[in-house]
PDB file of C-alpha atoms in Angstrom:
ATOM      1  CA  MET A  25      20.697  43.727 -10.294  1.00 72.00           C
ATOM      2  CA  GLU A  26      18.665  46.086 -11.305  1.00 84.00           C
ATOM      3  CA  LYS A  27      14.628  44.434 -12.815  1.00 96.00           C
ATOM      4  CA  THR A  28      15.879  44.648 -16.063  1.00 98.00           C
ATOM      5  CA  MET A  29      16.153  42.611 -19.253  1.00 98.00           C
ATOM      6  CA  ILE A  30      16.730  43.093 -22.493  1.00 98.00           C
ATOM      7  CA  PHE A  31      15.055  41.154 -25.620  1.00 98.00           C
ATOM      8  CA  ASP A  32      16.529  39.509 -28.972  1.00 98.00           C
ATOM      9  CA  MET A  33      13.335  38.754 -30.747  1.00 97.00           C
ATOM     10  CA  ASP A  34      14.082  36.213 -33.689  1.00 94.00           C
ATOM     11  CA  GLY A  35      14.248  32.969 -31.878  1.00 93.00           C
ATOM     12  CA  VAL A  36      13.658  34.218 -28.721  1.00 97.00           C
ATOM     13  CA  ILE A  37       9.999  36.035 -29.340  1.00 97.00           C
ATOM     14  CA  PHE A  38       9.079  34.327 -32.537  1.00 96.00           C
ATOM     15  CA  ASP A  39       9.468  31.544 -33.572  1.00 92.00           C
ATOM     16  CA  THR A  40      10.985  32.676 -37.486  1.00 88.00           C
ATOM     17  CA  GLU A  41      14.482  30.873 -37.486  1.00 86.00           C
ATOM     18  CA  ASN A  42      12.621  27.626 -38.711  1.00 89.00           C
ATOM     19  CA  LEU A  43      10.779  29.876 -41.045  1.00 91.00           C
ATOM     20  CA  CYS A  44      13.196  31.677 -42.365  1.00 93.00           C
ATOM     21  CA  LEU A  45      15.224  28.688 -42.855  1.00 94.00           C
ATOM     22  CA  ALA A  46      12.765  27.029 -45.088  1.00 94.00           C
ATOM     23  CA  CYS A  47      12.371  29.724 -46.876  1.00 96.00           C
ATOM     24  CA  TRP A  48      16.032  29.944 -47.429  1.00 97.00           C
ATOM     25  CA  GLN A  49      16.066  26.417 -48.629  1.00 97.00           C
ATOM     26  CA  PHE A  50      12.902  26.492 -51.067  1.00 97.00           C
ATOM     27  CA  VAL A  51      15.081  29.102 -53.077  1.00 97.00           C
ATOM     28  CA  ALA A  52      17.685  27.477 -52.404  1.00 97.00           C
ATOM     29  CA  ALA A  53      15.500  24.093 -54.270  1.00 97.00           C
ATOM     30  CA  LYS A  54      14.762  26.473 -56.972  1.00 96.00           C
ATOM     31  CA  TYR A  55      18.074  27.665 -58.387  1.00 95.00           C
ATOM     32  CA  ASP A  56      19.740  24.247 -56.756  1.00 96.00           C
ATOM     33  CA  ILE A  57      22.257  25.913 -54.573  1.00 96.00           C
ATOM     34  CA  ASP A  58      23.552  24.009 -52.278  1.00 95.00           C
ATOM     35  CA  GLY A  59      24.395  24.096 -48.454  1.00 95.00           C
ATOM     36  CA  ILE A  60      22.511  26.215 -47.750  1.00 96.00           C
ATOM     37  CA  GLU A  61      21.199  25.541 -44.299  1.00 94.00           C
ATOM     38  CA  GLU A  62      25.136  25.577 -42.709  1.00 93.00           C
ATOM     39  CA  VAL A  63      25.161  28.848 -44.000  1.00 94.00           C
ATOM     40  CA  PHE A  64      22.340  30.105 -42.770  1.00 94.00           C
ATOM     41  CA  ARG A  65      23.013  29.078 -39.777  1.00 90.00           C
ATOM     42  CA  GLN A  66      26.481  30.945 -40.143  1.00 90.00           C
ATOM     43  CA  CYS A  67      24.005  33.636 -40.887  1.00 90.00           C
ATOM     44  CA  VAL A  68      21.664  33.425 -36.824  1.00 88.00           C
ATOM     45  CA  GLY A  69      21.618  36.270 -35.238  1.00 81.00           C
ATOM     46  CA  VAL A  70      23.602  38.840 -37.937  1.00 84.00           C
ATOM     47  CA  ASP A  71      21.769  41.740 -39.662  1.00 83.00           C
ATOM     48  CA  ALA A  72      21.017  41.881 -43.321  1.00 85.00           C
ATOM     49  CA  SER A  73      25.114  43.262 -44.231  1.00 89.00           C
ATOM     50  CA  ASP A  74      26.436  40.240 -42.149  1.00 89.00           C
ATOM     51  CA  SER A  75      24.432  37.930 -44.364  1.00 92.00           C
ATOM     52  CA  GLU A  76      25.376  39.208 -47.395  1.00 93.00           C
ATOM     53  CA  ARG A  77      28.706  39.111 -47.124  1.00 94.00           C
ATOM     54  CA  LEU A  78      28.539  35.595 -45.457  1.00 94.00           C
ATOM     55  CA  LEU A  79      26.747  33.887 -48.571  1.00 96.00           C
ATOM     56  CA  ARG A  80      29.241  35.538 -51.074  1.00 96.00           C
ATOM     57  CA  GLU A  81      32.801  34.317 -48.990  1.00 95.00           C
ATOM     58  CA  TRP A  82      30.159  30.860 -49.509  1.00 95.00           C
ATOM     59  CA  TYR A  83      29.322  30.471 -53.329  1.00 96.00           C
ATOM     60  CA  GLY A  84      31.498  33.785 -54.221  1.00 96.00           C
ATOM     61  CA  GLU A  85      30.862  37.598 -54.895  1.00 95.00           C
ATOM     62  CA  ASP A  86      28.601  36.798 -58.328  1.00 94.00           C
ATOM     63  CA  PHE A  87      25.914  35.095 -55.746  1.00 96.00           C
ATOM     64  CA  PRO A  88      22.686  37.230 -56.968  1.00 95.00           C
ATOM     65  CA  CYS A  89      22.353  38.268 -52.749  1.00 94.00           C
ATOM     66  CA  ASP A  90      19.575  40.392 -53.673  1.00 92.00           C
ATOM     67  CA  LEU A  91      17.841  37.878 -55.976  1.00 95.00           C
ATOM     68  CA  PHE A  92      18.239  35.707 -53.345  1.00 96.00           C
ATOM     69  CA  ARG A  93      17.253  37.315 -50.345  1.00 92.00           C
ATOM     70  CA  ARG A  94      14.403  39.196 -51.562  1.00 94.00           C
ATOM     71  CA  GLU A  95      12.325  35.545 -53.160  1.00 97.00           C
ATOM     72  CA  SER A  96      13.618  34.269 -49.368  1.00 96.00           C
ATOM     73  CA  SER A  97      11.660  37.617 -47.712  1.00 92.00           C
ATOM     74  CA  VAL A  98       8.901  37.294 -50.106  1.00 95.00           C
ATOM     75  CA  LEU A  99       7.815  33.946 -49.290  1.00 96.00           C
ATOM     76  CA  PHE A 100       8.699  34.727 -45.948  1.00 92.00           C
ATOM     77  CA  HIS A 101       6.439  37.171 -45.339  1.00 90.00           C
ATOM     78  CA  LYS A 102       3.881  35.801 -47.246  1.00 94.00           C
ATOM     79  CA  LYS A 103       3.624  32.833 -44.455  1.00 92.00           C
ATOM     80  CA  THR A 104       3.303  35.233 -41.789  1.00 91.00           C
ATOM     81  CA  ARG A 105       0.412  37.382 -43.179  1.00 89.00           C
ATOM     82  CA  GLU A 106      -1.200  33.652 -43.828  1.00 91.00           C
ATOM     83  CA  LYS A 107      -1.285  32.394 -40.798  1.00 89.00           C
ATOM     84  CA  GLY A 108       0.928  35.834 -38.336  1.00 88.00           C
ATOM     85  CA  MET A 109       3.993  35.678 -36.689  1.00 90.00           C
ATOM     86  CA  PRO A 110       4.643  32.616 -34.974  1.00 93.00           C
ATOM     87  CA  VAL A 111       5.312  33.486 -31.549  1.00 96.00           C
ATOM     88  CA  LYS A 112       6.877  31.106 -29.338  1.00 96.00           C
ATOM     89  CA  ALA A 113       6.024  29.170 -26.835  1.00 95.00           C
ATOM     90  CA  GLY A 114       6.014  30.747 -23.249  1.00 98.00           C
ATOM     91  CA  ALA A 115       6.600  34.135 -24.998  1.00 98.00           C
ATOM     92  CA  ARG A 116       3.689  35.829 -24.220  1.00 98.00           C
ATOM     93  CA  GLU A 117       3.820  34.093 -20.485  1.00 98.00           C
ATOM     94  CA  LEU A 118       6.914  35.635 -19.715  1.00 98.00           C
ATOM     95  CA  LEU A 119       6.695  39.130 -21.195  1.00 98.00           C
ATOM     96  CA  SER A 120       3.048  39.685 -18.870  1.00 98.00           C
ATOM     97  CA  TYR A 121       5.036  38.490 -15.526  1.00 98.00           C
ATOM     98  CA  LEU A 122       7.820  40.817 -16.537  1.00 98.00           C
ATOM     99  CA  LYS A 123       5.364  43.530 -16.314  1.00 97.00           C
ATOM    100  CA  VAL A 124       3.044  42.626 -13.599  1.00 98.00           C
ATOM    101  CA  ASN A 125       5.969  42.585 -11.969  1.00 97.00           C
ATOM    102  CA  GLY A 126       7.437  45.923 -12.380  1.00 97.00           C
ATOM    103  CA  TRP A 127      10.646  44.742 -14.320  1.00 98.00           C
ATOM    104  CA  ARG A 128      12.012  47.029 -17.447  1.00 98.00           C
ATOM    105  CA  VAL A 129      12.182  45.344 -20.903  1.00 98.00           C
ATOM    106  CA  GLY A 130      14.250  46.552 -23.888  1.00 98.00           C
ATOM    107  CA  LEU A 131      14.713  44.472 -27.190  1.00 98.00           C
ATOM    108  CA  ALA A 132      17.917  43.964 -29.228  1.00 98.00           C
ATOM    109  CA  SER A 133      16.957  42.740 -32.853  1.00 97.00           C
ATOM    110  CA  SER A 134      19.678  42.659 -35.289  1.00 93.00           C
ATOM    111  CA  THR A 135      15.862  43.230 -37.387  1.00 92.00           C
ATOM    112  CA  ARG A 136      15.582  46.965 -39.138  1.00 93.00           C
ATOM    113  CA  ARG A 137      14.189  48.802 -36.398  1.00 97.00           C
ATOM    114  CA  ALA A 138      10.608  49.430 -38.505  1.00 96.00           C
ATOM    115  CA  VAL A 139      10.558  45.907 -38.950  1.00 93.00           C
ATOM    116  CA  VAL A 140      11.225  44.565 -35.503  1.00 96.00           C
ATOM    117  CA  ARG A 141       8.261  47.088 -34.883  1.00 97.00           C
ATOM    118  CA  GLU A 142       5.669  45.363 -37.683  1.00 94.00           C
ATOM    119  CA  GLU A 143       5.946  42.130 -36.635  1.00 93.00           C
ATOM    120  CA  LEU A 144       5.574  43.472 -32.678  1.00 97.00           C
ATOM    121  CA  GLU A 145       2.431  45.279 -33.426  1.00 95.00           C
ATOM    122  CA  GLN A 146       1.032  42.492 -35.372  1.00 91.00           C
ATOM    123  CA  ALA A 147       1.969  39.991 -32.567  1.00 95.00           C
ATOM    124  CA  GLY A 148       0.749  42.176 -29.820  1.00 96.00           C
ATOM    125  CA  LEU A 149       3.768  42.444 -28.357  1.00 98.00           C
ATOM    126  CA  LEU A 150       5.006  45.690 -28.706  1.00 98.00           C
ATOM    127  CA  GLY A 151       3.756  47.514 -25.647  1.00 98.00           C
ATOM    128  CA  PHE A 152       5.816  45.687 -23.364  1.00 98.00           C
ATOM    129  CA  PHE A 153       8.996  47.155 -24.692  1.00 98.00           C
ATOM    130  CA  GLU A 154      10.152  50.753 -23.099  1.00 98.00           C
ATOM    131  CA  VAL A 155      12.643  50.772 -26.006  1.00 98.00           C
ATOM    132  CA  ILE A 156      13.302  49.296 -29.359  1.00 98.00           C
ATOM    133  CA  VAL A 157      17.107  48.674 -31.555  1.00 98.00           C
ATOM    134  CA  GLY A 158      16.400  47.816 -34.567  1.00 97.00           C
ATOM    135  CA  GLY A 159      20.223  46.506 -36.089  1.00 95.00           C
ATOM    136  CA  ASP A 160      19.981  49.840 -38.705  1.00 95.00           C
ATOM    137  CA  MET A 161      20.572  52.091 -35.654  1.00 97.00           C
ATOM    138  CA  VAL A 162      24.116  50.751 -34.899  1.00 96.00           C
ATOM    139  CA  LYS A 163      27.480  50.347 -37.169  1.00 95.00           C
ATOM    140  CA  ARG A 164      28.326  46.821 -35.946  1.00 95.00           C
ATOM    141  CA  GLY A 165      25.881  44.264 -36.121  1.00 93.00           C
ATOM    142  CA  LYS A 166      26.167  41.350 -33.250  1.00 95.00           C
ATOM    143  CA  PRO A 167      28.475  39.710 -32.210  1.00 95.00           C
ATOM    144  CA  ALA A 168      29.565  43.049 -31.959  1.00 97.00           C
ATOM    145  CA  PRO A 169      28.052  44.494 -28.860  1.00 98.00           C
ATOM    146  CA  ASP A 170      27.072  47.646 -30.241  1.00 98.00           C
ATOM    147  CA  ILE A 171      23.477  47.045 -30.160  1.00 98.00           C
ATOM    148  CA  TYR A 172      22.935  46.075 -26.321  1.00 98.00           C
ATOM    149  CA  LEU A 173      25.232  48.469 -25.773  1.00 98.00           C
ATOM    150  CA  LYS A 174      23.047  51.066 -27.144  1.00 98.00           C
ATOM    151  CA  ALA A 175      19.722  49.933 -25.347  1.00 98.00           C
ATOM    152  CA  CYS A 176      21.255  50.126 -22.348  1.00 98.00           C
ATOM    153  CA  GLY A 177      22.102  53.507 -23.266  1.00 98.00           C
ATOM    154  CA  GLU A 178      18.584  54.830 -24.747  1.00 98.00           C
ATOM    155  CA  MET A 179      17.201  52.759 -21.330  1.00 98.00           C
ATOM    156  CA  LYS A 180      19.554  54.519 -18.775  1.00 97.00           C
ATOM    157  CA  ILE A 181      21.141  51.675 -17.882  1.00 97.00           C
ATOM    158  CA  ARG A 182      24.677  49.784 -16.774  1.00 97.00           C
ATOM    159  CA  PRO A 183      25.018  46.679 -18.256  1.00 98.00           C
ATOM    160  CA  ASP A 184      26.213  44.973 -16.186  1.00 97.00           C
ATOM    161  CA  THR A 185      22.638  44.893 -13.850  1.00 97.00           C
ATOM    162  CA  ALA A 186      20.716  43.770 -17.019  1.00 98.00           C
ATOM    163  CA  TYR A 187      19.619  40.092 -18.080  1.00 98.00           C
ATOM    164  CA  ALA A 188      19.930  39.560 -21.588  1.00 98.00           C
ATOM    165  CA  VAL A 189      17.905  36.763 -23.063  1.00 98.00           C
ATOM    166  CA  GLU A 190      19.169  35.057 -26.125  1.00 98.00           C
ATOM    167  CA  ASP A 191      19.427  32.265 -28.380  1.00 96.00           C
ATOM    168  CA  SER A 192      22.199  32.612 -30.953  1.00 93.00           C
ATOM    169  CA  ARG A 193      26.233  32.718 -30.426  1.00 94.00           C
ATOM    170  CA  ASN A 194      26.277  35.997 -32.147  1.00 93.00           C
ATOM    171  CA  GLY A 195      23.623  36.883 -30.093  1.00 95.00           C
ATOM    172  CA  LEU A 196      25.312  35.735 -27.182  1.00 97.00           C
ATOM    173  CA  PHE A 197      29.082  36.717 -27.189  1.00 98.00           C
ATOM    174  CA  SER A 198      27.583  40.351 -28.564  1.00 98.00           C
ATOM    175  CA  ALA A 199      25.165  40.214 -24.984  1.00 98.00           C
ATOM    176  CA  ASP A 200      28.431  38.990 -22.474  1.00 98.00           C
ATOM    177  CA  ASP A 201      30.728  41.474 -24.325  1.00 98.00           C
ATOM    178  CA  ALA A 202      28.739  44.175 -23.912  1.00 98.00           C
ATOM    179  CA  GLY A 203      28.578  43.019 -20.222  1.00 98.00           C
ATOM    180  CA  LEU A 204      25.483  41.480 -19.670  1.00 98.00           C
ATOM    181  CA  ARG A 205      24.063  38.134 -18.325  1.00 98.00           C
ATOM    182  CA  VAL A 206      23.096  36.348 -20.795  1.00 98.00           C
ATOM    183  CA  LEU A 207      20.444  33.937 -20.209  1.00 98.00           C
ATOM    184  CA  LEU A 208      20.109  31.659 -23.763  1.00 98.00           C
ATOM    185  CA  VAL A 209      17.584  29.738 -24.904  1.00 98.00           C
ATOM    186  CA  PRO A 210      18.860  27.743 -27.417  1.00 96.00           C
ATOM    187  CA  ASP A 211      17.086  27.745 -30.906  1.00 92.00           C
ATOM    188  CA  LEU A 212      18.500  26.301 -34.056  1.00 84.00           C
ATOM    189  CA  ILE A 213      22.364  25.971 -33.023  1.00 85.00           C
ATOM    190  CA  GLU A 214      22.746  23.962 -30.096  1.00 89.00           C
ATOM    191  CA  PRO A 215      25.279  25.248 -27.430  1.00 95.00           C
ATOM    192  CA  ASP A 216      29.084  23.939 -27.675  1.00 96.00           C
ATOM    193  CA  ALA A 217      31.557  24.795 -25.742  1.00 97.00           C
ATOM    194  CA  GLU A 218      32.371  28.323 -25.303  1.00 97.00           C
ATOM    195  CA  MET A 219      28.933  28.896 -25.540  1.00 97.00           C
ATOM    196  CA  GLU A 220      28.015  27.685 -22.147  1.00 97.00           C
ATOM    197  CA  LYS A 221      31.169  29.138 -20.773  1.00 98.00           C
ATOM    198  CA  ARG A 222      30.162  32.368 -21.668  1.00 98.00           C
ATOM    199  CA  ALA A 223      26.427  32.374 -20.602  1.00 98.00           C
ATOM    200  CA  PHE A 224      25.151  33.276 -17.112  1.00 98.00           C
ATOM    201  CA  GLN A 225      22.247  30.288 -17.094  1.00 98.00           C
ATOM    202  CA  ILE A 226      20.676  27.662 -20.235  1.00 98.00           C
ATOM    203  CA  PHE A 227      17.109  27.039 -20.157  1.00 98.00           C
ATOM    204  CA  PRO A 228      14.784  24.749 -22.683  1.00 97.00           C
ATOM    205  CA  ASP A 229      12.597  27.185 -23.005  1.00 97.00           C
ATOM    206  CA  LEU A 230      11.048  29.985 -22.410  1.00 98.00           C
ATOM    207  CA  THR A 231       9.033  28.611 -19.597  1.00 98.00           C
ATOM    208  CA  GLU A 232      11.746  27.584 -17.137  1.00 98.00           C
ATOM    209  CA  VAL A 233      13.221  31.261 -17.680  1.00 98.00           C
ATOM    210  CA  ARG A 234      10.438  32.893 -16.488  1.00 98.00           C
ATOM    211  CA  ARG A 235      10.020  29.383 -13.208  1.00 97.00           C
ATOM    212  CA  TYR A 236      14.373  31.154 -12.405  1.00 97.00           C
ATOM    213  CA  LEU A 237      13.126  34.716 -12.280  1.00 97.00           C
ATOM    214  CA  SER A 238      11.093  34.074 -10.067  1.00 95.00           C
ATOM    215  CA  GLY A 239      12.696  32.113  -7.247  1.00 92.00           C
ATOM    216  CA  LEU A 240      15.611  34.881  -7.960  1.00 87.00           C
TER     217      LEU A 240
END
């Protein structure tokens, strides 16, 4: 194995999924929309077009996706402006460890690349990443393998020589189908039997990932 690792962002580096869920719940309550938490869990790890499709599948074609997502987004960004991006415990330490020890590090996020760069820069983490691939740079979002294949292509590495760090079912399947060894750090979604089978290793947090890598 080369010393190469590709991260997901939301739910792995940033604790944004819990914050995003809270924003969805607030807007859903405002408009008396039921069952939003279940829909949100299905949307974890997918890009904007797929989450819109899932919302319409759940609530019907007339569901005001643009309004719902816009209000949720405004609330989300208001909270992050006030308090900063919520960095996951152990994320800075893991990224620092990788840099000091000569690892090449990329990022493959379903979020648009411009937003990814902005959020990483805001948190002081942008400089850790050699390559950043956003969901707007591929035709098919997670769980399709395209985003990880593109990240590996830009890093000029074979997928089977790299690790991925993921938290969600969609992200895990994306990286695994691309051929990477997936280190799964579950966030909102507890792994089921299929996720456990497809993950290379499962860890409770990023601190344990760093300890695992230090023992390789």
